[in-house]
Coordinates of C-alpha atoms and ligand atoms in Angstrom, one line a residue:
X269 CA 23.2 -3.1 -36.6
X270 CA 19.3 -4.6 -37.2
X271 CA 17.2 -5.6 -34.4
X272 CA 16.5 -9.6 -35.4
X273 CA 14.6 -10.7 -32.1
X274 CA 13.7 -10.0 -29.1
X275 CA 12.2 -12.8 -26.2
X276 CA 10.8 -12.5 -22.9
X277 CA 11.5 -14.6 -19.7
X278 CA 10.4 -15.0 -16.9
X279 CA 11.6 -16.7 -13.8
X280 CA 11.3 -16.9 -9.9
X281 CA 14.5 -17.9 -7.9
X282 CA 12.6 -16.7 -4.9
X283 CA 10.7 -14.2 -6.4
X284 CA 9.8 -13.2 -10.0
X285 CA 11.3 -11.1 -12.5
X286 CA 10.8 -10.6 -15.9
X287 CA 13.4 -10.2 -18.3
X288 CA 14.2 -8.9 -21.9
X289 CA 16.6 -9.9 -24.6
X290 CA 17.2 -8.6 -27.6
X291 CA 19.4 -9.7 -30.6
X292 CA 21.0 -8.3 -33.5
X293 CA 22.6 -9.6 -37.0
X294 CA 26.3 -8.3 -35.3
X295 CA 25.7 -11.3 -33.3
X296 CA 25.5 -9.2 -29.8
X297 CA 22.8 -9.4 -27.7
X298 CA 21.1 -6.8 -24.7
X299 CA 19.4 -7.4 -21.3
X300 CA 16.7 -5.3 -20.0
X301 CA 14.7 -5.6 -16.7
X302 CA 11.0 -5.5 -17.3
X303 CA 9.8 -6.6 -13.6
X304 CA 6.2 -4.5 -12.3
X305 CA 5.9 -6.3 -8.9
X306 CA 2.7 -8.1 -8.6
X307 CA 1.6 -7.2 -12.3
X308 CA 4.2 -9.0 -13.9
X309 CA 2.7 -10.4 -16.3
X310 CA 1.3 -7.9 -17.7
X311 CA 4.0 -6.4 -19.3
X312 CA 5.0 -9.7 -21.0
X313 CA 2.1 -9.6 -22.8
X314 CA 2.9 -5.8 -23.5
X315 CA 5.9 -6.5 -24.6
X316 CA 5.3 -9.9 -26.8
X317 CA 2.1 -8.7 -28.6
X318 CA 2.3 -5.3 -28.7
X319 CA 6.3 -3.8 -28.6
X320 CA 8.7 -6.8 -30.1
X321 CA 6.7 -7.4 -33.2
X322 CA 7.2 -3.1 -34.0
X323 CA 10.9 -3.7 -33.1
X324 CA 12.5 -6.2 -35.4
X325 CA 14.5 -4.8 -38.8
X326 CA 14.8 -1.5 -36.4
X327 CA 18.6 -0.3 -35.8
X328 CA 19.2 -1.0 -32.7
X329 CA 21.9 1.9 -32.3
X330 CA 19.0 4.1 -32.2
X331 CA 18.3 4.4 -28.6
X332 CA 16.8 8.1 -28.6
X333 CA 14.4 7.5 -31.5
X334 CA 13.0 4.5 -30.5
X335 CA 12.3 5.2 -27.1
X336 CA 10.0 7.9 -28.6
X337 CA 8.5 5.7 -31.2
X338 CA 7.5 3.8 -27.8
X339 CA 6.0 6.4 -25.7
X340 CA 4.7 8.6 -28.4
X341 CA 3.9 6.0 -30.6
X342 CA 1.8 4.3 -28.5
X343 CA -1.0 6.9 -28.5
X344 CA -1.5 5.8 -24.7
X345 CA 1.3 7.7 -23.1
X346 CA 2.7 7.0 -19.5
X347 CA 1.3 4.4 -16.9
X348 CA 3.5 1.8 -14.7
X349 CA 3.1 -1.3 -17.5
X350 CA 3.8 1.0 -20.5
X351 CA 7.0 2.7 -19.2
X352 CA 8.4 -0.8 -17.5
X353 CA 8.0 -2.2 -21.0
X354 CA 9.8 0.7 -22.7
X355 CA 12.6 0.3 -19.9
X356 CA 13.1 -2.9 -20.7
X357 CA 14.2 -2.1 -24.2
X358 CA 16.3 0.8 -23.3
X359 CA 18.4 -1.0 -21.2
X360 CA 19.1 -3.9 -23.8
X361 CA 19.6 -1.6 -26.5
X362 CA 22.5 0.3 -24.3
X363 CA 23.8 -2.8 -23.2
X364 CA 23.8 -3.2 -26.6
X365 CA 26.3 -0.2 -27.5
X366 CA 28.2 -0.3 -24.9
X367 CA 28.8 -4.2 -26.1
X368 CA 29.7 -2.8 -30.0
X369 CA 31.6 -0.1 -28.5
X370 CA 33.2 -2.3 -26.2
X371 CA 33.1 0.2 -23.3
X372 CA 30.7 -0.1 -20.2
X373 CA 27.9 2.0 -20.2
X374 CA 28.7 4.8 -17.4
X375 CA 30.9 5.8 -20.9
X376 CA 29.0 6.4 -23.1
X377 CA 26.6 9.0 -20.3
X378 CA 29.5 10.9 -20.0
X379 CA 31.9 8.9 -17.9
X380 CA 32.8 9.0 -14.1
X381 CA 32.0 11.9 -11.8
X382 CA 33.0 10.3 -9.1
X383 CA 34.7 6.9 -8.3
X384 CA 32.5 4.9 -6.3
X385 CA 28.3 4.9 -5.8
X386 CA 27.3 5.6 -1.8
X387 CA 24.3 3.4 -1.1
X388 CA 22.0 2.6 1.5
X389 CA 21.2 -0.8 3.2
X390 CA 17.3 -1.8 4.7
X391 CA 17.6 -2.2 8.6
X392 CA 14.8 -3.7 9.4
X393 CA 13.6 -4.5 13.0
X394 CA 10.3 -5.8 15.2
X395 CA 10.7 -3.3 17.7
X396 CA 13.1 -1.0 18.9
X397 CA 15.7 -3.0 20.8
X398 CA 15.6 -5.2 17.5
X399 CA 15.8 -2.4 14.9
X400 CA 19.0 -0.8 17.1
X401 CA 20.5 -4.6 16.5
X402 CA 19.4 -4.2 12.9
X403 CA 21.1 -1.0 12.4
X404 CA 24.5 -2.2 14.2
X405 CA 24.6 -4.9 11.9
X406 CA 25.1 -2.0 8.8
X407 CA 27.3 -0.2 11.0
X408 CA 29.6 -3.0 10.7
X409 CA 29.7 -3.8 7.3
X410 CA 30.8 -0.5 6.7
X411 CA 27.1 1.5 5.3
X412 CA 27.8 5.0 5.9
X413 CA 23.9 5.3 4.7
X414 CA 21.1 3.1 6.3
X415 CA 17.5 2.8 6.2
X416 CA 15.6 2.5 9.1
X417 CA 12.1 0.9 9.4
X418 CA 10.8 -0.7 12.5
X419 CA 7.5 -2.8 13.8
X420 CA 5.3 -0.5 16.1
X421 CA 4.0 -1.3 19.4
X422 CA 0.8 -2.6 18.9
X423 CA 0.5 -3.7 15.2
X424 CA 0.9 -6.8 14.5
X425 CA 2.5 -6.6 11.0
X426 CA 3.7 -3.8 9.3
X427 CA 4.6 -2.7 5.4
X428 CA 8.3 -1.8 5.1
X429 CA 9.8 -4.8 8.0
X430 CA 10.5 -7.7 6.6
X431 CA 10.4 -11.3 7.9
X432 CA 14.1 -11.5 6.7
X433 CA 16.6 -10.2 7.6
X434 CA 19.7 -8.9 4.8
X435 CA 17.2 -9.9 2.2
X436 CA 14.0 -7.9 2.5
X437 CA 11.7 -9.1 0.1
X438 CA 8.3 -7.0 -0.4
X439 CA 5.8 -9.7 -2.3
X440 CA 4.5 -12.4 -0.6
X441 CA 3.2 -16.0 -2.7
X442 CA -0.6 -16.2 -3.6
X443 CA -3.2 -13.8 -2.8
X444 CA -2.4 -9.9 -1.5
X445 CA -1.9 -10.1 2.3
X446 CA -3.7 -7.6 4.6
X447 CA -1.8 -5.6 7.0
X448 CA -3.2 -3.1 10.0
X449 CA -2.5 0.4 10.5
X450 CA -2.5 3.2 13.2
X451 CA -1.3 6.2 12.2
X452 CA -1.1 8.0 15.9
X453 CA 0.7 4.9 16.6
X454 CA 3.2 5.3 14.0
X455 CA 3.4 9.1 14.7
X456 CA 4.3 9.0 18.7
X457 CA 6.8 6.0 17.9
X458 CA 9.0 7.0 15.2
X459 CA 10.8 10.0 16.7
X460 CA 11.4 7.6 19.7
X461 CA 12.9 5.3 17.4
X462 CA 15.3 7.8 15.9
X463 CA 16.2 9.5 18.8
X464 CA 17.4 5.9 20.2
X465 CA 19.5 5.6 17.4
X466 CA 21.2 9.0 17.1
X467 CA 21.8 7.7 21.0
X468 CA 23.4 4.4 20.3
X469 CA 25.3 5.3 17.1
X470 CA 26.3 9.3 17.5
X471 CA 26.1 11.5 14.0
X472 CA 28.4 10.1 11.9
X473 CA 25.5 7.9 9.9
X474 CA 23.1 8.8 7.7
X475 CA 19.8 7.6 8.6
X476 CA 16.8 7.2 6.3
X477 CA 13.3 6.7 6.9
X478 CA 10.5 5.8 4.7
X479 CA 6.8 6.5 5.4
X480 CA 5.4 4.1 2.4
X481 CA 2.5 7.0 1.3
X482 CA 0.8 6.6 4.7
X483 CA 0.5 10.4 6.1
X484 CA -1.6 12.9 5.0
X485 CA 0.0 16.5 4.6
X486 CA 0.1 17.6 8.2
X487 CA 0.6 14.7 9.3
X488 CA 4.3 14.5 6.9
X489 CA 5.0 18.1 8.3
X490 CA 4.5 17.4 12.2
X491 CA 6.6 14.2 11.5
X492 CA 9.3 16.0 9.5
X493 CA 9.4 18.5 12.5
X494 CA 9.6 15.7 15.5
X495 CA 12.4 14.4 13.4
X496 CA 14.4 17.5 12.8
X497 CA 17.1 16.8 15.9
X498 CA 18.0 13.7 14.6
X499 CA 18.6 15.0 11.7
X500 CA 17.5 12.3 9.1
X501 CA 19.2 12.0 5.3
X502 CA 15.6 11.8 4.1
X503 CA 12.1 10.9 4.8
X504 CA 10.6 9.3 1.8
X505 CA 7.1 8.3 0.4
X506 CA 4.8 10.3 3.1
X507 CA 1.6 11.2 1.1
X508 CA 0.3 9.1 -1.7
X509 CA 2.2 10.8 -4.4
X510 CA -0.8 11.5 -7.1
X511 CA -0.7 15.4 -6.0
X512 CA 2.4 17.0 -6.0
X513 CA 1.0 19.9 -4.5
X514 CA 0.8 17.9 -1.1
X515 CA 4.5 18.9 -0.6
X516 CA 3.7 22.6 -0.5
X517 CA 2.4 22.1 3.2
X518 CA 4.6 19.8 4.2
X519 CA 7.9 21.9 3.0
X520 CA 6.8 25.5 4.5
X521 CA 6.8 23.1 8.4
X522 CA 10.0 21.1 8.1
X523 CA 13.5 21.5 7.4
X524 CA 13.7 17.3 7.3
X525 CA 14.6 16.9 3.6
X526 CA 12.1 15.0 2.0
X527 CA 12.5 12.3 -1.0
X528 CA 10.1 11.1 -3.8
X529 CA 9.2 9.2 -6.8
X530 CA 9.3 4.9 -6.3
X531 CA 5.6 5.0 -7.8
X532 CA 6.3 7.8 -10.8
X533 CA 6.8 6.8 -14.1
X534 CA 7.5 10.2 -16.1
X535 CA 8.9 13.5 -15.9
X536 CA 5.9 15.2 -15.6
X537 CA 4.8 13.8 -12.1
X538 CA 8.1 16.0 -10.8
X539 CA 6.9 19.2 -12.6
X540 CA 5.7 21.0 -9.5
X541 CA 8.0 18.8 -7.2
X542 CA 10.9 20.3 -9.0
X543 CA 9.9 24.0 -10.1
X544 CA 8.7 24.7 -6.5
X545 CA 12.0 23.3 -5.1
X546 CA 9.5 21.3 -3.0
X547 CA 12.0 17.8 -2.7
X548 CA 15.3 17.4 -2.3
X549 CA 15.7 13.8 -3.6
X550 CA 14.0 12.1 -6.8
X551 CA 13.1 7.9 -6.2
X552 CA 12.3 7.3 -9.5
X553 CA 13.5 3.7 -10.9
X554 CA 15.0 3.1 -14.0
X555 CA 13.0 0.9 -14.8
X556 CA 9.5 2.6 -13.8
X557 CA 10.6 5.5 -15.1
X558 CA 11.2 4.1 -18.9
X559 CA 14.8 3.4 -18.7
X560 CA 17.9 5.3 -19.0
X561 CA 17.3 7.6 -21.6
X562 CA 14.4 9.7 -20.1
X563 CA 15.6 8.6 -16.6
X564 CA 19.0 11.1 -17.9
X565 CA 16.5 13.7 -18.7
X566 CA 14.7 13.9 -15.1
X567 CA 18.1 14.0 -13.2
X568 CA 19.3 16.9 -15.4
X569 CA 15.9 19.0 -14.6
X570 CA 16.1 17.9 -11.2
X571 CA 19.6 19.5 -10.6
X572 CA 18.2 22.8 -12.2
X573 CA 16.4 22.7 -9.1
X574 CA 19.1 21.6 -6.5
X575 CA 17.4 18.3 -6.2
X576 CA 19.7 15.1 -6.1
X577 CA 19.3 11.4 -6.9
X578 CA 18.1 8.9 -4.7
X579 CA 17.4 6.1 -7.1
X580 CA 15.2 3.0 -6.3
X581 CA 17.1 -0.1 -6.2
X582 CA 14.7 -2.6 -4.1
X583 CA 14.6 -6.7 -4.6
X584 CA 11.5 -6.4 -7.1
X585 CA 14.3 -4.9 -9.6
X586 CA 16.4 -7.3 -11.5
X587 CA 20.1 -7.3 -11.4
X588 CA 19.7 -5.6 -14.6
X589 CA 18.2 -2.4 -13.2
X590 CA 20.7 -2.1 -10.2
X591 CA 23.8 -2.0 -13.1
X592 CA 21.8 0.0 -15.1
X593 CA 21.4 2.2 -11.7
X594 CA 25.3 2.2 -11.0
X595 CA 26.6 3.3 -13.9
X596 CA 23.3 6.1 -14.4
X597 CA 24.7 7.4 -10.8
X598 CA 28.4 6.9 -11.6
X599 CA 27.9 9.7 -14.7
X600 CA 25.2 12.0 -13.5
X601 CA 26.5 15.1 -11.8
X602 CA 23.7 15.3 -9.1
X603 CA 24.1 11.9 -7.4
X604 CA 22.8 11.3 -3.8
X605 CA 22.4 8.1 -3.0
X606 CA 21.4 4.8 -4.7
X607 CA 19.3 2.1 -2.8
X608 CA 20.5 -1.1 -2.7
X609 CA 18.8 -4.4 -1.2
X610 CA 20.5 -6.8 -1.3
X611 CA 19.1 -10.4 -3.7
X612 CA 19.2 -13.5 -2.7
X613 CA 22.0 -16.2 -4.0
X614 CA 19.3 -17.5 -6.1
X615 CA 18.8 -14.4 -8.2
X616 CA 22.2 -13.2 -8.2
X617 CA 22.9 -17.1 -9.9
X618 CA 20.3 -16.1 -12.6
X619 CA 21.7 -12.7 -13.1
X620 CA 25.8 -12.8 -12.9
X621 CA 27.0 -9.9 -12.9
X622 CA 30.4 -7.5 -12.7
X623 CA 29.0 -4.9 -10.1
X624 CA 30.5 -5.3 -6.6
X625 CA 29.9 -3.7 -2.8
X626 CA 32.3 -2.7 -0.5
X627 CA 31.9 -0.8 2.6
X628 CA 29.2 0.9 1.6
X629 CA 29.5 2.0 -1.7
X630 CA 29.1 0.5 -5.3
X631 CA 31.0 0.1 -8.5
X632 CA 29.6 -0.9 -12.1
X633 CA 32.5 -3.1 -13.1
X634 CA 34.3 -2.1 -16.5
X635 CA 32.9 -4.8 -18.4
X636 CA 31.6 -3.8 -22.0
X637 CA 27.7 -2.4 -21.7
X638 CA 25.8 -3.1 -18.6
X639 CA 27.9 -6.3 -17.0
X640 CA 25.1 -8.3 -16.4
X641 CA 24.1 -11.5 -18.3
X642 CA 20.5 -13.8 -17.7
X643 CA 21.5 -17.8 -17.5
X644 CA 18.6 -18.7 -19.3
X645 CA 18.8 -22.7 -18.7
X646 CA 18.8 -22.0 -14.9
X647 CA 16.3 -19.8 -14.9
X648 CA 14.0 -22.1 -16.3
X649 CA 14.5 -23.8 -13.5
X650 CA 12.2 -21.3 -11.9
X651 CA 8.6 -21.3 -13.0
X652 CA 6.6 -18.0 -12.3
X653 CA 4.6 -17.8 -8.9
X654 CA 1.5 -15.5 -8.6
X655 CA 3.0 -13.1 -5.9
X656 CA 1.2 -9.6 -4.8
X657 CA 2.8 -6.6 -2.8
X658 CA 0.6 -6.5 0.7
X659 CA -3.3 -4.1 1.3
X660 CA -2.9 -2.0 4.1
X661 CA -6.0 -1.1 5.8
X662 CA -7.0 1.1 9.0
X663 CA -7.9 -1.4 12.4
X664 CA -11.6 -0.7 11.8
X665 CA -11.1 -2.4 7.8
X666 CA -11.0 0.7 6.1
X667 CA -8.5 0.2 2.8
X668 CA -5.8 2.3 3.7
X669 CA -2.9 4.6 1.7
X670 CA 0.0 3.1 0.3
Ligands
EZ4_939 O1 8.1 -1.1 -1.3 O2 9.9 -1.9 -4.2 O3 12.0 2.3 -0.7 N1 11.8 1.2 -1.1 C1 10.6 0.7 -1.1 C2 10.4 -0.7 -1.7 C3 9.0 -0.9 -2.3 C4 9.0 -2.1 -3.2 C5 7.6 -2.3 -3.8 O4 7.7 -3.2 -4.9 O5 9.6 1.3 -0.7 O6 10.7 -1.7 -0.8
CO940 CO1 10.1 3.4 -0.6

């Protein structure tokens, strides 16, 4: 089965995405997601003038091979554009199979290891009365996992709480917005916040928390510690992530466990992470992490190392990435948790698509391959708008952490 062509789309029902198809001379076609939020373009122009044209004539039941032809190929390994790009091909080409094998892709990674995918839903609130609402509302659609982020006395606008509510969206139109931030703020507010929580809902939730790369070291550990009686599922994302090391400090002060890896492309940003036993959960994307196949390859070192899964599944990832994401957790024997935010009616009109929620947990449908499909003549509908995740700086204009 020959690779023929491959073409890029991109659309915006509400907020962009970019999108892969490839085609093959046994008439059956793949989907892959190829979205980098606020750098979306890109990767179009990686994939149209510098991967498709090495593609076609390839056989496109070669999944393994030519993900390496990709990264090692390349000669300029790793980096955010690069791996998205390879992602994107992955996915298609194991859409692909699972299409000519007529089986849906959790299959063909080595079938079920459990029945149904626990995820977690973004409360989001202004303030604490607010976020208590917010996090009522996912007690009563039945999350047994939820996400807790909150505005903080005093700022005005902070990275994490959304305008929206139920569908979160990160980007905002034209040029990067500026937000302000006060760590010692943040720090005396957040344990308040959970411990009003455990208060109002008891212990049988799990409560997540991410920190968005905004601490420093100490910082994450006397957090971690302030938060150990409420007991948290995770706290994610509290140093910039570039030095793994960071997590050394931070593990020997708290028994909070502590999760990882939204920004990461490869395995080898994990190496320390994961020998060091320094994490408990891995963030990585599929599809900022290069796609399934070397996606398979981190969660198997990671649960050498009794580290789970806690896979990124945010609204700047296509449809395409979340099935990709349900049937990767449905196989894999160290599954934690998947995020899931929801998208709006808009994208899910683009993207239809067999995978369904129910009281807090997730199922890839049985259809052949991934179950999703791209309906290209409405998302032409949708021209691209220049859209940039937020700048964060400190009150006195210093550029701050992400
Ligand atoms: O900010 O995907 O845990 N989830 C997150 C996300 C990220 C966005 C950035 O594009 O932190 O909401
Ligand atoms: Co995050």
């Amino acid at each position: 089965m020959k690779i023929t062509d491959a073409k890029v789309f991109v659309t915006c029902p509400g907020r962009n995405f970019v999108t892969l198809k490839i085609y093959t001379d046994a008439g059956i076609y793949g989907i892959g997601d190829a979205t980098l939020n606020g750098r979306e373009l890109a990767v179009v122009s990686y994939l149209e003038d510098h991967v498709i044209p090495c593609l076609i004539g390839r056989d496109a039941s070669q999944i393994e091979d030519i993900w390496q032809y990709l990264y090692r190929g390349a000669y300029w390994r790793r980096g955010p554009v690069n791996m998205s790009a390879s992602a994107a091909v992955d996915m298609a080409l194991w859409d692909i199979k699972g299409k000519a094998l007529n089986t849906p892709v959790y299959n063909l990674l080595g079938g079920k290891s459990r029945s149904a995918v626990m995820v977690y839903g973004h409360a989001n609130g202004a303030d604490l009365h607010d976020t208590i609402a917010e996090v009522g509302k996912y007690v009563d659609m039945g999350y047994r996992a939820i996400r807790a982020q909150s505005g903080i006395p005093g700022l005005k606008s902070t990275y994490g709480v959304g305008r929206g509510k139920l569908f979160y969206e990160p980007a905002e139109k034209g040029l990067p917005p500026e937000n302000t931030w006060n760590t010692e703020k943040y720090l005396v507010y957040t344990p308040q916040l959970f411990k009003a929580l455990r208060e109002e809902f008891g212990d049988e939730h799990y409560l997540l928390h991410d920190c968005h790369h905004r601490l420093t070291p100490i910082q994450a550990a006397r957090l971690g510690k302030e938060l150990e009686p409420y007991h948290l599922f995770w706290l994610e994302d509290t140093v910039p992530c570039e030095l793994q090391e960071s997590f050394r400090l931070i593990r020997q002060h708290t028994t909070t466990p502590l999760a990882v890896g939204e920004v990461f492309n490869t395995i080898y940003d994990y190496t320390t992470l994961f020998t060091e036993q320094l994490i408990d959960y891995v963030r990585m994307s599929l599809l900022r992490g290069g796609g399934i196949t070397p996606s398979l390859k981190v969660a198997h070192m990671a649960g050498v190392y009794h580290i789970k899964t806690g896979f990124h599944g945010a609204t700047d990832l296509s449809p395409v990435t979340m099935a990709a994401a349900l049937h990767f957790d449905l196989a894999i024997h160290n599954f934690g948790v998947q995020e899931y935010m929801r998208h709006t009616p808009e994208t899910d009109a683009v993207f239809p698509h067999h995978y369904t929620f129910d009281k807090g947990y997730m199922y890839p449908g049985d259809a052949p391959g991934l179950g999703v499909d791209f309906d290209e003549t409405l998302a032409a509908k949708y021209p691209y708008e220049r859209a940039y995740l937020p700048v964060n700086r400190l009150e006195d204009g210093t550029m701050f952490n992400w």
